[in-house]
């Protein structure tokens, strides 16, 4: 499968601009039948409401997300 990880910026409970509010990585290829660690690091320039994304390119196969973790460098403090 070919995955892209990232986030979408939410405004009023929706993505306001589909061209600029989806921020994601280059594709990562993972092998079916094997465990793979996929990471994505990003920095928000100000407080924002976001939705985390894991996108699968059409026709590239299936994948299972077994565990996800979101950490901050400052404990989530502003």
XYZ file of N, CA and C in Angstrom:
234
model
N 0.851 -1.184 0.000
C 0.000 0.000 0.000
C 0.892 1.241 0.000
N 0.370 2.310 -0.515
C 1.069 3.596 -0.538
C 0.274 4.569 0.325
N 0.868 4.995 1.438
C 0.185 5.828 2.420
C 0.715 7.248 2.411
N -0.167 8.182 2.758
C 0.235 9.548 3.075
C -0.330 9.841 4.457
N 0.505 10.377 5.341
C 0.065 10.737 6.680
C 0.128 12.244 6.824
N -0.732 12.794 7.659
C -0.735 14.234 7.850
C -1.945 14.685 8.635
N -2.451 15.870 8.281
C -3.603 16.421 8.992
C -4.381 17.360 8.081
N -5.616 17.625 8.492
C -6.465 18.597 7.812
C -6.814 19.684 8.814
N -6.706 20.930 8.400
C -7.053 22.061 9.258
C -8.566 22.249 9.207
N -9.190 22.279 10.379
C -10.640 22.391 10.469
C -11.042 23.819 10.829
N -12.043 24.335 10.144
C -12.630 25.642 10.431
C -14.139 25.455 10.470
N -14.767 25.813 11.576
C -16.215 25.618 11.737
C -16.620 24.173 11.452
N -15.854 23.228 11.956
C -16.123 21.790 11.864
C -16.031 21.227 10.450
N -15.315 21.896 9.568
C -15.123 21.367 8.213
C -13.796 21.871 7.660
N -13.362 21.250 6.586
C -12.159 21.704 5.888
C -12.589 22.851 4.983
N -12.061 24.042 5.243
C -12.496 25.224 4.498
C -11.965 25.240 3.067
N -10.706 24.886 2.882
C -10.093 24.943 1.552
C -9.413 23.608 1.258
N -9.997 22.830 0.369
C -9.475 21.494 0.071
C -8.106 21.533 -0.603
N -7.708 22.665 -1.169
C -6.408 22.760 -1.843
C -5.277 23.108 -0.882
N -5.583 23.844 0.190
C -4.512 24.296 1.084
C -4.602 23.757 2.511
N -5.735 23.227 2.919
C -5.914 22.818 4.314
C -5.644 21.339 4.569
N -5.240 20.602 3.551
C -4.758 19.235 3.738
C -3.237 19.284 3.670
N -2.588 18.912 4.755
C -1.129 18.929 4.842
C -0.690 17.484 5.067
N 0.114 16.941 4.151
C 0.492 15.547 4.313
C 1.852 15.257 3.708
N 2.350 14.068 4.033
C 3.688 13.630 3.637
C 3.711 13.166 2.191
N 4.919 12.908 1.723
C 5.078 12.187 0.466
C 4.607 10.753 0.705
N 4.277 10.020 -0.351
C 3.822 8.640 -0.158
C 4.887 7.760 0.504
N 4.431 6.899 1.393
C 5.262 5.892 2.035
C 4.747 4.528 1.592
N 5.622 3.680 1.101
C 5.220 2.343 0.674
C 5.390 1.370 1.830
N 4.336 0.627 2.130
C 4.404 -0.411 3.155
C 4.068 -1.750 2.498
N 4.701 -2.797 2.981
C 4.518 -4.137 2.434
C 3.364 -4.830 3.137
N 2.451 -5.381 2.368
C 1.350 -6.127 2.971
C 1.893 -7.382 3.633
N 1.327 -7.709 4.793
C 1.760 -8.895 5.521
C 2.940 -8.657 6.437
N 3.421 -7.423 6.520
C 4.549 -7.087 7.395
C 4.200 -5.834 8.199
N 4.697 -5.775 9.428
C 4.493 -4.588 10.253
C 5.464 -3.502 9.822
N 4.975 -2.281 9.710
C 5.815 -1.144 9.323
C 5.542 0.019 10.259
N 6.591 0.716 10.650
C 6.448 1.936 11.432
C 6.411 3.101 10.459
N 5.348 3.887 10.526
C 5.212 5.072 9.680
C 5.082 6.266 10.613
N 5.930 7.278 10.437
C 5.883 8.467 11.289
C 5.706 9.713 10.436
N 5.161 10.743 11.057
C 5.007 12.039 10.402
C 5.170 13.102 11.479
N 6.100 14.002 11.298
C 6.366 15.063 12.264
C 5.946 16.388 11.661
N 5.231 17.180 12.445
C 4.806 18.493 11.963
C 4.770 19.468 13.126
N 4.764 20.744 12.796
C 4.704 21.802 13.799
C 3.599 22.769 13.399
N 2.711 23.053 14.333
C 1.658 24.038 14.102
C 2.184 25.406 14.507
N 1.953 26.408 13.674
C 2.468 27.748 13.958
C 1.608 28.520 14.949
N 0.417 28.007 15.224
C -0.489 28.622 16.201
C -1.533 27.570 16.577
N -2.309 27.796 17.635
C -3.343 26.815 17.982
C -4.330 26.632 16.822
N -4.621 25.381 16.505
C -5.543 25.047 15.416
C -6.310 23.795 15.792
N -7.474 23.634 15.212
C -8.213 22.386 15.303
C -7.876 21.584 14.059
N -7.411 20.355 14.263
C -7.003 19.524 13.127
C -7.613 18.130 13.246
N -7.672 17.444 12.131
C -7.996 16.018 12.073
C -6.773 15.313 11.519
N -6.328 14.277 12.197
C -5.188 13.508 11.706
C -5.633 12.622 10.549
N -4.748 12.425 9.579
C -5.077 11.675 8.371
C -4.107 10.532 8.136
N -4.628 9.446 7.635
C -3.839 8.396 7.000
C -4.592 8.094 5.713
N -4.001 8.457 4.596
C -4.671 8.302 3.304
C -4.006 7.181 2.517
N -4.822 6.430 1.813
C -4.365 5.316 1.000
C -4.599 5.672 -0.465
N -3.542 5.628 -1.276
C -3.704 5.934 -2.689
C -4.583 4.880 -3.345
N -5.478 5.338 -4.179
C -6.447 4.469 -4.843
C -5.748 3.305 -5.548
N -6.249 2.102 -5.288
C -5.728 0.923 -5.956
C -4.398 0.409 -5.446
N -3.898 0.945 -4.314
C -2.564 0.537 -3.856
C -2.595 -0.568 -2.809
N -3.749 -1.100 -2.495
C -3.835 -2.177 -1.521
C -4.359 -1.696 -0.182
N -4.616 -2.645 0.692
C -5.195 -2.343 1.997
C -4.113 -2.272 3.071
N -4.465 -1.654 4.189
C -3.566 -1.609 5.337
C -4.392 -1.542 6.604
N -3.771 -1.853 7.721
C -4.407 -1.812 9.030
C -3.582 -0.908 9.928
N -4.236 0.063 10.553
C -3.569 0.896 11.558
C -3.820 0.214 12.893
N -2.754 -0.291 13.500
C -2.879 -1.032 14.747
C -2.732 -0.126 15.958
N -1.997 0.949 15.828
C -1.747 1.828 16.960
C -1.362 3.194 16.413
N -1.790 4.225 17.090
C -1.415 5.586 16.698
C -1.077 6.364 17.959
N -0.160 7.306 17.827
C 0.262 8.092 18.977
C 0.524 9.514 18.522
N 0.023 10.465 19.284
C 0.276 11.879 19.033
C 0.991 12.427 20.256
N 2.163 12.998 20.040
C 2.924 13.575 21.141
C 3.265 15.021 20.815
N 3.552 15.773 21.853
C 3.959 17.165 21.680
C 5.320 17.372 22.327
N 6.011 18.391 21.873
C 7.326 18.674 22.443
C 7.225 19.398 23.779
N 6.046 19.980 24.077
C 5.910 20.763 25.307
C 4.737 20.298 26.169
N 4.291 19.084 25.983
C 3.188 18.570 26.791
C 1.833 19.102 26.374
N 1.742 19.696 25.204
C 0.471 20.217 24.716
C 0.154 21.618 25.198
N 1.119 22.250 25.843
C 0.901 23.600 26.352
C 1.124 24.624 25.257
N 0.387 25.706 25.346
C 0.567 26.781 24.364
C 1.742 27.643 24.745
